[in-house]
Tab-separated table of C-alpha atoms and ligand atoms in Angstrom:
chain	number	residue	atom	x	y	z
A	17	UNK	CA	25.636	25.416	-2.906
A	18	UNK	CA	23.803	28.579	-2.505
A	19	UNK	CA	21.540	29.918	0.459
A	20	UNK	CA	18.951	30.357	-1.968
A	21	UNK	CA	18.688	27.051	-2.995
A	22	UNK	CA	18.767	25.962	0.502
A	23	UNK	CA	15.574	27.656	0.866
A	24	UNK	CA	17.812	29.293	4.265
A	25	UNK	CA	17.126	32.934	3.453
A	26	UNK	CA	13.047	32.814	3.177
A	27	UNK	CA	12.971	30.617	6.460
A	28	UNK	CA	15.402	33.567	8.193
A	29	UNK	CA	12.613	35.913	7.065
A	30	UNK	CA	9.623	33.542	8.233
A	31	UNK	CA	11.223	32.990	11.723
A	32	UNK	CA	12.281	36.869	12.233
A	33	UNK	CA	7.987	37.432	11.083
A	34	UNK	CA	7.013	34.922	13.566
A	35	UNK	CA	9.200	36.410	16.565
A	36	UNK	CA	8.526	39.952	16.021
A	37	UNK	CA	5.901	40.397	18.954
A	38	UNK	CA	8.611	38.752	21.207
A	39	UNK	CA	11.954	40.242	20.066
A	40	UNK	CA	10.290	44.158	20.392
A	41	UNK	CA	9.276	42.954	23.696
A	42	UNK	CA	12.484	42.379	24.760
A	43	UNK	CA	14.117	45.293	23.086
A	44	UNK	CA	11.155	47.776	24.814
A	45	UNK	CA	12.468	46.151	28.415
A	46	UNK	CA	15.607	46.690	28.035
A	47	UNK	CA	14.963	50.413	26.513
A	48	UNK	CA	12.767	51.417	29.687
A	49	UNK	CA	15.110	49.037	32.400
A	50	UNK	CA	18.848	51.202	31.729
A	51	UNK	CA	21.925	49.897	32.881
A	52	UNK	CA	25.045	50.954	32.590
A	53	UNK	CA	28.479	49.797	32.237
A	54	UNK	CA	28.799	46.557	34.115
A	55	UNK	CA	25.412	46.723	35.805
A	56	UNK	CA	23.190	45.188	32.972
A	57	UNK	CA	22.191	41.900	35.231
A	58	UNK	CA	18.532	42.517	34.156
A	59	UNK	CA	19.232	43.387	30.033
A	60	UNK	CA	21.596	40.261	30.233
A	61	UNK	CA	19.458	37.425	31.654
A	62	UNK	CA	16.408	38.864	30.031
A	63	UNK	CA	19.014	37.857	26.280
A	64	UNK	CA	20.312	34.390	27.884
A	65	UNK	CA	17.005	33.492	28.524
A	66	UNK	CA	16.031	34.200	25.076
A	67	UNK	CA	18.805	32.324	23.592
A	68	UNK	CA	18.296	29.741	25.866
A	69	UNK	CA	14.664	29.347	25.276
A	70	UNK	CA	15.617	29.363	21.277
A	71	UNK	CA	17.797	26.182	21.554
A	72	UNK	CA	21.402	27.960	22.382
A	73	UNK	CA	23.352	26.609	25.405
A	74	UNK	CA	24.358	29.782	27.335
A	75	UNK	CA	27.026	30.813	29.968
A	76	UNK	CA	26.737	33.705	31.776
A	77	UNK	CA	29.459	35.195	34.357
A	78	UNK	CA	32.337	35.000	31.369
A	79	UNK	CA	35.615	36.125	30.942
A	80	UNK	CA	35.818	37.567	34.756
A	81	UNK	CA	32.241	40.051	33.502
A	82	UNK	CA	29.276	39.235	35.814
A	83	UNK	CA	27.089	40.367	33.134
A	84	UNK	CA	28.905	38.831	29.585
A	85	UNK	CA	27.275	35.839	28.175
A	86	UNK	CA	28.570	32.822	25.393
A	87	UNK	CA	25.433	31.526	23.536
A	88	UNK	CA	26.497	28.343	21.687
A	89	UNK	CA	24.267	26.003	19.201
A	90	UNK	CA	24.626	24.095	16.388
A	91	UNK	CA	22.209	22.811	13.338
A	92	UNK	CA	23.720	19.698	12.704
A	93	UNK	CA	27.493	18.705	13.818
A	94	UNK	CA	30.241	20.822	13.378
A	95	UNK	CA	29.998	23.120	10.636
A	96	UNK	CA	31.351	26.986	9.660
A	97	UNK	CA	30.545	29.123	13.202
A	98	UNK	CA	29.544	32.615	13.114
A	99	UNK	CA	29.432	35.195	15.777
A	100	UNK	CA	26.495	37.856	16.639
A	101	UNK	CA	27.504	40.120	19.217
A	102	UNK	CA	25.153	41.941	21.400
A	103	UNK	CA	25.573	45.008	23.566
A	104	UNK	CA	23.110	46.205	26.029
A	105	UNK	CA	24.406	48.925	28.383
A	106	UNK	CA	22.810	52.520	28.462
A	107	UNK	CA	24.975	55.890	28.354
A	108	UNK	CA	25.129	57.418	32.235
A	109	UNK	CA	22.597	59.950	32.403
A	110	UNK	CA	20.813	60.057	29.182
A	111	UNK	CA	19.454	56.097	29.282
A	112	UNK	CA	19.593	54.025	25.766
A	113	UNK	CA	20.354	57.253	23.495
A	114	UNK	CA	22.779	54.841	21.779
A	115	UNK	CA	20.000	52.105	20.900
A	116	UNK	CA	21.674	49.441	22.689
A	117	UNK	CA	18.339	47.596	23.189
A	118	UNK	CA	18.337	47.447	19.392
A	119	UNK	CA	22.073	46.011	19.123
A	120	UNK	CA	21.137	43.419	21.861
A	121	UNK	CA	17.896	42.240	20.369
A	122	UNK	CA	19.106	42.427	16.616
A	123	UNK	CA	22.282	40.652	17.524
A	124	UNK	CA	19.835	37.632	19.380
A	125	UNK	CA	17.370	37.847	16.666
A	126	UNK	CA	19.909	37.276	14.067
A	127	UNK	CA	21.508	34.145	16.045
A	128	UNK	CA	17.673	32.308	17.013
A	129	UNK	CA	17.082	33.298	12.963
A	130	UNK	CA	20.078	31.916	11.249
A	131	UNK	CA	20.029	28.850	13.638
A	132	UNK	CA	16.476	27.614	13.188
A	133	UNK	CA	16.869	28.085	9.364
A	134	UNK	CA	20.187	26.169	9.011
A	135	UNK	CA	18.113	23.227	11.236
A	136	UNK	CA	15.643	23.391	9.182
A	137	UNK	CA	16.851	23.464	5.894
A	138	UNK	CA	19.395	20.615	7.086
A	139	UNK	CA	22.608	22.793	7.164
A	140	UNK	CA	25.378	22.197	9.343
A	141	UNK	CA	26.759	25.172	11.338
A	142	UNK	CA	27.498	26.730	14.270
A	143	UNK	CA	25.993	29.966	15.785
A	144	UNK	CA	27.292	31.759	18.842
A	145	UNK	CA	26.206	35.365	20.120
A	146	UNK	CA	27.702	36.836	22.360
A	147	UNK	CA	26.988	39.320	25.064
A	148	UNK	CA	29.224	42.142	25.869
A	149	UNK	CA	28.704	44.760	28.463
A	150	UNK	CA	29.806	47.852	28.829
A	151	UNK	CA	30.607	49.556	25.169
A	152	UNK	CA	30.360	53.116	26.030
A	153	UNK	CA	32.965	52.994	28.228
A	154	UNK	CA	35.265	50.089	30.061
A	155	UNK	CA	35.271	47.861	27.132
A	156	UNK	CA	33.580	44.371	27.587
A	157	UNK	CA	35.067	43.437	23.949
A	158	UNK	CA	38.589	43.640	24.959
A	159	UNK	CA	38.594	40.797	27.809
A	160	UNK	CA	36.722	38.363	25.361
A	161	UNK	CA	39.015	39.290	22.661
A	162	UNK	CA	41.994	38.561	24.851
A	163	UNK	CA	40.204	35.271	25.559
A	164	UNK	CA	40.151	33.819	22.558
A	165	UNK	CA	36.342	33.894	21.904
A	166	UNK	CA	35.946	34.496	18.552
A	167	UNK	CA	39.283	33.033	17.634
A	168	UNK	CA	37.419	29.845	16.081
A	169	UNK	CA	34.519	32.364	14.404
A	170	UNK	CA	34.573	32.915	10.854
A	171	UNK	CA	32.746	35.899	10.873
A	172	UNK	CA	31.407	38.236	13.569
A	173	UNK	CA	28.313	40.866	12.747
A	174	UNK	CA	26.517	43.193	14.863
A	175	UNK	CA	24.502	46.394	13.696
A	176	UNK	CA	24.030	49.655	15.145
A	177	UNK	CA	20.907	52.214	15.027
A	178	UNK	CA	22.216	55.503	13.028
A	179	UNK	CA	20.532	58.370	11.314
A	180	UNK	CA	21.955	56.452	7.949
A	181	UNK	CA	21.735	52.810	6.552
A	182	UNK	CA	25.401	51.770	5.894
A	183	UNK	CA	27.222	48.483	5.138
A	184	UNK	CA	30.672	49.968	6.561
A	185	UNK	CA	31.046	52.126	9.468
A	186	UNK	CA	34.553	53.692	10.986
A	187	UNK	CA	35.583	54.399	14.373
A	188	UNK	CA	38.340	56.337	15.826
A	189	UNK	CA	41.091	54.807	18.321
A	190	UNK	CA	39.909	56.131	21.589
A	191	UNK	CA	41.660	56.427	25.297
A	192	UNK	CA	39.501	57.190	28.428
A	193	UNK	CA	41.481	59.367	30.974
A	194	UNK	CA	40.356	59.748	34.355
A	195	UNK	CA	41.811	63.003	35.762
A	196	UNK	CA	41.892	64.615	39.207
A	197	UNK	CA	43.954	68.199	40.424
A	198	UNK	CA	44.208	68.252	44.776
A	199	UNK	CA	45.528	71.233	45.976
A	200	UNK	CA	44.723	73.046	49.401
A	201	UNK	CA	41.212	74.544	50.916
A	202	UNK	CA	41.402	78.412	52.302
A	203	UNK	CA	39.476	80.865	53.107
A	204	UNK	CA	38.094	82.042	49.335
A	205	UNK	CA	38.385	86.234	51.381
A	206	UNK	CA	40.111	85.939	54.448
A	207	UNK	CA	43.234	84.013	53.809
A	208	UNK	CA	42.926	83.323	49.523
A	209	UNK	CA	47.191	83.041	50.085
A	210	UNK	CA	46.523	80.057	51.813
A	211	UNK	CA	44.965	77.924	49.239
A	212	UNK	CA	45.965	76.102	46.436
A	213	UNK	CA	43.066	76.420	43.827
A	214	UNK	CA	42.746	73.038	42.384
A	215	UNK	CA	39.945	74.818	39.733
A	216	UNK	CA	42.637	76.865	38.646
A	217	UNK	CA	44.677	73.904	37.611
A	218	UNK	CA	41.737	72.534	35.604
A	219	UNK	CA	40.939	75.796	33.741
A	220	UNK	CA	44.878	75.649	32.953
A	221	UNK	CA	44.366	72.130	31.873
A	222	UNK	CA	41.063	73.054	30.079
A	223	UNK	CA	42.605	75.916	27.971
A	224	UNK	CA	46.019	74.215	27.282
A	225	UNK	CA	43.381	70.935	25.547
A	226	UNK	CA	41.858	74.002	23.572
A	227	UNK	CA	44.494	75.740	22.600
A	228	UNK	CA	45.929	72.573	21.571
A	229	UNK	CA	42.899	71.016	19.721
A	230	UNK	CA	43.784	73.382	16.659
A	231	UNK	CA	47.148	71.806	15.758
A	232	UNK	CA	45.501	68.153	15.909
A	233	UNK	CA	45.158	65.894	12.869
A	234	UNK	CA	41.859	65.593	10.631
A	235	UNK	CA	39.841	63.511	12.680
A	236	UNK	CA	41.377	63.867	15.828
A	237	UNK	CA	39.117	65.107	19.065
A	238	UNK	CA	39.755	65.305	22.733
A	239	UNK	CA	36.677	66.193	24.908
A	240	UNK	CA	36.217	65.799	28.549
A	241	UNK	CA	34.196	67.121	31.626
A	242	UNK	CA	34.405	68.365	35.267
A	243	UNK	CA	32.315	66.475	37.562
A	244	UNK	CA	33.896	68.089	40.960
A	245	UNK	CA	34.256	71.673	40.709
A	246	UNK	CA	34.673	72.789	44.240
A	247	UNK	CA	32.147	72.587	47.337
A	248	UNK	CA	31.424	76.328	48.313
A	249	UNK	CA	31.929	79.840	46.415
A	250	UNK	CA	33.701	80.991	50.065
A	251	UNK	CA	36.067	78.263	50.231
A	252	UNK	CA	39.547	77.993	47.659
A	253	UNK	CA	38.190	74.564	45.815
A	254	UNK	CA	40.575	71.790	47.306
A	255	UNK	CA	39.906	69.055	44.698
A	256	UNK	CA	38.177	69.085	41.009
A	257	UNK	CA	38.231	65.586	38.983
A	258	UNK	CA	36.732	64.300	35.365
A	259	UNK	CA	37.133	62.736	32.796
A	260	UNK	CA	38.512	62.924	29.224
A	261	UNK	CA	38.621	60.890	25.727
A	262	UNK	CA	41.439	61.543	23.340
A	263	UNK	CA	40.246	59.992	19.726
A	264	UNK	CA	42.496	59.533	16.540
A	265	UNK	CA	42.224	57.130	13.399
A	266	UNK	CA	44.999	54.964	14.185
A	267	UNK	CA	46.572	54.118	17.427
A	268	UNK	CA	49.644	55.591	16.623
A	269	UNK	CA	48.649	59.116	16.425
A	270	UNK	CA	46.644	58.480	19.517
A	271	UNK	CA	49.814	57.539	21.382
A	272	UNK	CA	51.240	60.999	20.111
A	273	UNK	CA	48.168	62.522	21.276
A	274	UNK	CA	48.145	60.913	24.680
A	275	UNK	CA	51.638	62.146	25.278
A	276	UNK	CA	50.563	65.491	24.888
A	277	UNK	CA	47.371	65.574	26.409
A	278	UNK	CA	49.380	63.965	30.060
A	279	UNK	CA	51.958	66.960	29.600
A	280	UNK	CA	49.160	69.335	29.157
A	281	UNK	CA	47.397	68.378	32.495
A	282	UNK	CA	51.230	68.022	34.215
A	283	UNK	CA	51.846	71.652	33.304
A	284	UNK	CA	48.929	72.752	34.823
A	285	UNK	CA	49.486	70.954	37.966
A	286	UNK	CA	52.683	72.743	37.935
A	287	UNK	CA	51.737	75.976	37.164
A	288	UNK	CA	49.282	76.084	40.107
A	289	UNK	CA	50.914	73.893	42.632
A	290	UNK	CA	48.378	71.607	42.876
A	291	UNK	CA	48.958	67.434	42.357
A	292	UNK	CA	47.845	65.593	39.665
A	293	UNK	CA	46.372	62.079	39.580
A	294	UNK	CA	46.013	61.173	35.695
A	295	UNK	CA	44.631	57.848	35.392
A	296	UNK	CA	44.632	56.425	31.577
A	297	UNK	CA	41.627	53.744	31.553
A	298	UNK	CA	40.778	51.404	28.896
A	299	UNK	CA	41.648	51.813	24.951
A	300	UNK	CA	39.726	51.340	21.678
A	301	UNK	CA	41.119	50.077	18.687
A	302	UNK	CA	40.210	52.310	15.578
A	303	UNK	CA	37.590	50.043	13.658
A	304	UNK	CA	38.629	47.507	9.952
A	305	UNK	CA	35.633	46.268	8.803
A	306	UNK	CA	36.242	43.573	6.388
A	307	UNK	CA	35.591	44.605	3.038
A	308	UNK	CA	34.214	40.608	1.481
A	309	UNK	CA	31.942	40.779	4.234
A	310	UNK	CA	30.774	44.172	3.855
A	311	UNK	CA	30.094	43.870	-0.067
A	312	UNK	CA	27.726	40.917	0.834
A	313	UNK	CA	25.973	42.584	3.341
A	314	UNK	CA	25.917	45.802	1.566
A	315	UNK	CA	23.493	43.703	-0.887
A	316	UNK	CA	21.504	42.117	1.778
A	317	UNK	CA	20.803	45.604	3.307
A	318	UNK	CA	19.523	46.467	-0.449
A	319	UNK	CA	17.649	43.279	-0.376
A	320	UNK	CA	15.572	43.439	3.080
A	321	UNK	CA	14.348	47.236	1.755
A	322	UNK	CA	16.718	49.652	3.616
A	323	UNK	CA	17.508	52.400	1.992
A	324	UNK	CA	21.330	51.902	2.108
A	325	UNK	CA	23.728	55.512	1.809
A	326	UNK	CA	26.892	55.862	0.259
A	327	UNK	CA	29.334	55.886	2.491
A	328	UNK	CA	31.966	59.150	2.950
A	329	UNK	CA	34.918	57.517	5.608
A	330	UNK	CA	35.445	59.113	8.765
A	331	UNK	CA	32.249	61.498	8.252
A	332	UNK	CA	30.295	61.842	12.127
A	333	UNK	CA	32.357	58.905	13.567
A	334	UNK	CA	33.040	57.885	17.464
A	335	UNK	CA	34.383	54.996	18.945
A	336	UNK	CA	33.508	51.214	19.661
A	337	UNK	CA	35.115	48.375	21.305
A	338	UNK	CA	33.762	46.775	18.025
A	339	UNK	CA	37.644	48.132	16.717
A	340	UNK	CA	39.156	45.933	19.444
A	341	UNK	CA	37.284	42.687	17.701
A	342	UNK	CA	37.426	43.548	14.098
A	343	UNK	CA	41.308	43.232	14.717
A	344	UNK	CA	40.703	40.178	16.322
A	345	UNK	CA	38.014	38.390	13.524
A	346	UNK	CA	36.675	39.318	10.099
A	347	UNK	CA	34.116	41.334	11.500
A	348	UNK	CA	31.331	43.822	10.232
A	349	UNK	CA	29.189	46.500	11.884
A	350	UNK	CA	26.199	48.382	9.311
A	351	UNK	CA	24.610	50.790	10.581
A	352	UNK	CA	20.778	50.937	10.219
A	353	UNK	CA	18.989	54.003	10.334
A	354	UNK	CA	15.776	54.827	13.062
A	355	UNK	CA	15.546	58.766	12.424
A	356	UNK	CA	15.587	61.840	9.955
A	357	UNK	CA	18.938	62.071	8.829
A	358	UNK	CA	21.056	64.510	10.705
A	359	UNK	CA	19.996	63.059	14.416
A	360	UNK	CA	23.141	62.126	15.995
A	361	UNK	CA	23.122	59.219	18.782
A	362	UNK	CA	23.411	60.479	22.571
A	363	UNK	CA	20.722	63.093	22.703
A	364	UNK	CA	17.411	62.593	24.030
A	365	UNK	CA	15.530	62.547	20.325
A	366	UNK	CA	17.557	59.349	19.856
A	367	UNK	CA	16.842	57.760	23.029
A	368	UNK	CA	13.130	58.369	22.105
A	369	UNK	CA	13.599	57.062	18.578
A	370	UNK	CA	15.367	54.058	20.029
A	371	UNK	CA	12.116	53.133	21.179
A	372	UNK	CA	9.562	53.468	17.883
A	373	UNK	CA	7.853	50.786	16.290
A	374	UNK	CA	9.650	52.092	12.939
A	375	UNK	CA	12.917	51.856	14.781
A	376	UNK	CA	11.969	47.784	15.747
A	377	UNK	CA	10.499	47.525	11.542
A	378	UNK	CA	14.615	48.693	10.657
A	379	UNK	CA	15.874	46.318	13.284
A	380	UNK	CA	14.729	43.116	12.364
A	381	UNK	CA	15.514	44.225	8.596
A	382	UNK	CA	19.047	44.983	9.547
A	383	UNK	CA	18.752	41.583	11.993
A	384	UNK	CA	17.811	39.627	8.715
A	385	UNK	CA	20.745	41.069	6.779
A	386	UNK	CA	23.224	39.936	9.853
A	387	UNK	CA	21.648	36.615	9.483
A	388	UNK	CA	21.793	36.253	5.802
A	389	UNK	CA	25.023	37.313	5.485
A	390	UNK	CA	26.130	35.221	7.552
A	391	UNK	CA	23.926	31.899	6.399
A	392	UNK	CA	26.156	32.835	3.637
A	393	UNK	CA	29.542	32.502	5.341
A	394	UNK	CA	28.014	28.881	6.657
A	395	UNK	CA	26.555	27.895	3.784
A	396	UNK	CA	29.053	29.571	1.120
A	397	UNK	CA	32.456	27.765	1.301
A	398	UNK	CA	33.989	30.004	-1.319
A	399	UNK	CA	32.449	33.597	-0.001
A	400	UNK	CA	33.801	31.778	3.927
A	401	UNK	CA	37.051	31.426	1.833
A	402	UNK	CA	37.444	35.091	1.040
A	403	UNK	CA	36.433	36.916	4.024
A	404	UNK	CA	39.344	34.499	5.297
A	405	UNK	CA	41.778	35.652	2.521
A	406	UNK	CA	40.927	39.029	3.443
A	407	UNK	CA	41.550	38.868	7.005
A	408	UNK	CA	44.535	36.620	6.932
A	409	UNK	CA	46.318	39.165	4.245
A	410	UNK	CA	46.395	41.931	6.826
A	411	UNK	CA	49.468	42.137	9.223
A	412	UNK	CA	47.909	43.440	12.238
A	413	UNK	CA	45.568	40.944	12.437
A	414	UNK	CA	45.232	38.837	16.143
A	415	UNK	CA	47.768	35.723	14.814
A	416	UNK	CA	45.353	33.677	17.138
A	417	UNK	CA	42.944	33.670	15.081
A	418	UNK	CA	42.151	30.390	13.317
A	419	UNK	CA	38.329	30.715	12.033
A	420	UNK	CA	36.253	27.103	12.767
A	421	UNK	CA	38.311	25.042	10.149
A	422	UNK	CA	42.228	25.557	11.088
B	19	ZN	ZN1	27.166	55.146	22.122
């Protein structure tokens, strides 16, 4: 039985058409309302109510995250589930430069899409989306993950805005380090033997990450900032803090890396006199799409008119907490483009671009591709089959996993 000749894939189109006006709307509030990590209360009840008012039965307040949601309908009874996942936080300072409002929206578009057409084509299945906060840094993924909530999904799918169309994307293991160097105020002229300069211990820090950064690994990075540098040019600066990411392409390396980078920032708390606090934070999983669900999608991308790239691995990649749940479910994150190639996310030409009416045309293309790929994993049962053969044959794979049918 094919999707095709349920009639599924024109209604997906036909529902996405008839919700445009609506979906942008929501998008465009949550692009000029940014929240970030944690703090998305208004981005997330402005999706629940969505959802709800589509027919999904929603709980907000989830896995211990005031602002994670669990959308939950069905067509018929039972039936193959798939997951949509939405993300909605902004980056601090720069707004949604990462198109988050797009993710959010394309992720609930996809769900309200693929739901109505299985109902009304007579399909059974089950579609859940699901909201998690805080993707650009403290992870929302990871406590869901840990949860069990996609453990009876067969698939999970969510897009994000690039400069290219793409069916696969990669992401590098990540660890977020909060750092701080105390060491003693003095007077910066009268008495500079007095003081312990905790600025010197972060240019020693700063330089020994530099210095360093040429012996790394293809693909690795490590990047940080200050945010206290000192209070006065007269006084010896008592206390400077930050933050850092290391990044690698498997977790493995990173745990090399992360070795390193703590001796690095223990030397220079030595060399000065100063003490370090060196706090490691929350950890990304390096990103395995799943190649039977990328193929499909790959063709559904073709199909809704985007003009799909080939894809060079590990070329302009960062990190998501999408890694942590593509270990967890066959999962799948395409990229669809909203700018000129060669615009890179986090600057304020994407934050603008996040906001076009070209950028909304690609997301509800990329939105229908989610949802037709996965009316196919409902719908399908041998293509459901071998996204499950695929995910089952890799070792590192969550063993909770189950998918709908155990
Ligand atoms: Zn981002």
């Amino acid at each position: 039985v094919t999707v095709a000749a349920h009639g599924v894939a024109d209604r997906i189109h036909a529902v996405l058409a008839a919700q445009r006006t609506e979906l942008r709307h929501v998008s465009l509030d949550i692009h000029s309302h940014p929240e970030t990590a944690y703090e998305e209360t208004r981005a997330c009840a402005t999706l629940a109510g969505l959802l709800k008012s589509h027919g999904f039965d929603v709980r907000r307040g989830v896995s211990g995250m005031e602002t994670a949601f669990i959308a939950d309908a069905e067509s018929g009874s039972g039936g193959p589930r798939v997951a949509y996942v939405c993300e909605y936080d902004a980056l601090r300072g720069l707004g949604h430069a990462c198109g988050h409002n797009l993710i959010g929206t394309a992720s609930a578009a996809a769900g309200i899409a693929l739901l109505q057409a299985l109902r009304e084509s007579g399909v059974p299945g089950r579609v859940r989306v699901v909201g998690s906060p805080a993707e650009e840094t403290g992870g929302g993924k990871i406590p869901l993950v840990t949860d069990g909530v996609f453990d009876d999904c067969d698939a999970a799918l969510i897009l994000h805005p690039d400069d290219r169309t793409m069916a696969v994307m990669w992401a590098l293991a990540c660890t977020h380090w909060r750092w701080s160097f105390t060491g003693r105020a003095a007077h910066a002229a009268g008495d500079p033997d007095q003081g312990i300069n905790a600025l010197d211990a972060f240019v020693h820090a700063y330089n020994g990450v530099s210095l360093w950064r040429q012996q790394l690994k293809d693909g690795a990075r490590v990047h940080g900032f200050i945010e206290e540098g000192g209070t006065a040019p007269n006084i010896i600066p008592e206390r400077t803090s930050g933050e850092f990411l290391t990044r690698a392409r498997d977790a493995a390396y990173l745990e090399e890396m992360n070795t390193r980078f703590r001796a690095i920032f223990e030397a220079a708390a030595s060399a000065t006199g100063c003490v370090l606090e060196l706090e490691r934070g929350d950890d990304y999983r390096d990103l395995r799409s799943n190649a039977v669900l990328a193929e499909r999608c790959g063709a559904h991308l073709d199909a809704v008119g985007l003009d799909r790239r080939e894809v060079t691995p590990w070329d302009r990649v960062g990190s998501t907490d999408v890694g942590d749940l593509s270990y967890a479910c066959p999962t799948l994150h395409p990229t669809v483009a909203i700018t000129e190639e060669g615009v890179s996310c986090h600057t304020h030409e994407f934050r603008e671009a996040a906001a076009t009416e070209s950028a909304h045309d690609a997301m509800l293309s990329g939105a229908a591709a989610l949802a037709l790929t996965g009316a196919d994993v409902i719908a399908e049962p041998s293509f459901r089959e071998a996204v499950r053969a695929e995910f089952t044959a890799q070792p590192w794979r969550r063993p909770d996993w189950a998918g709908s049918q155990p």
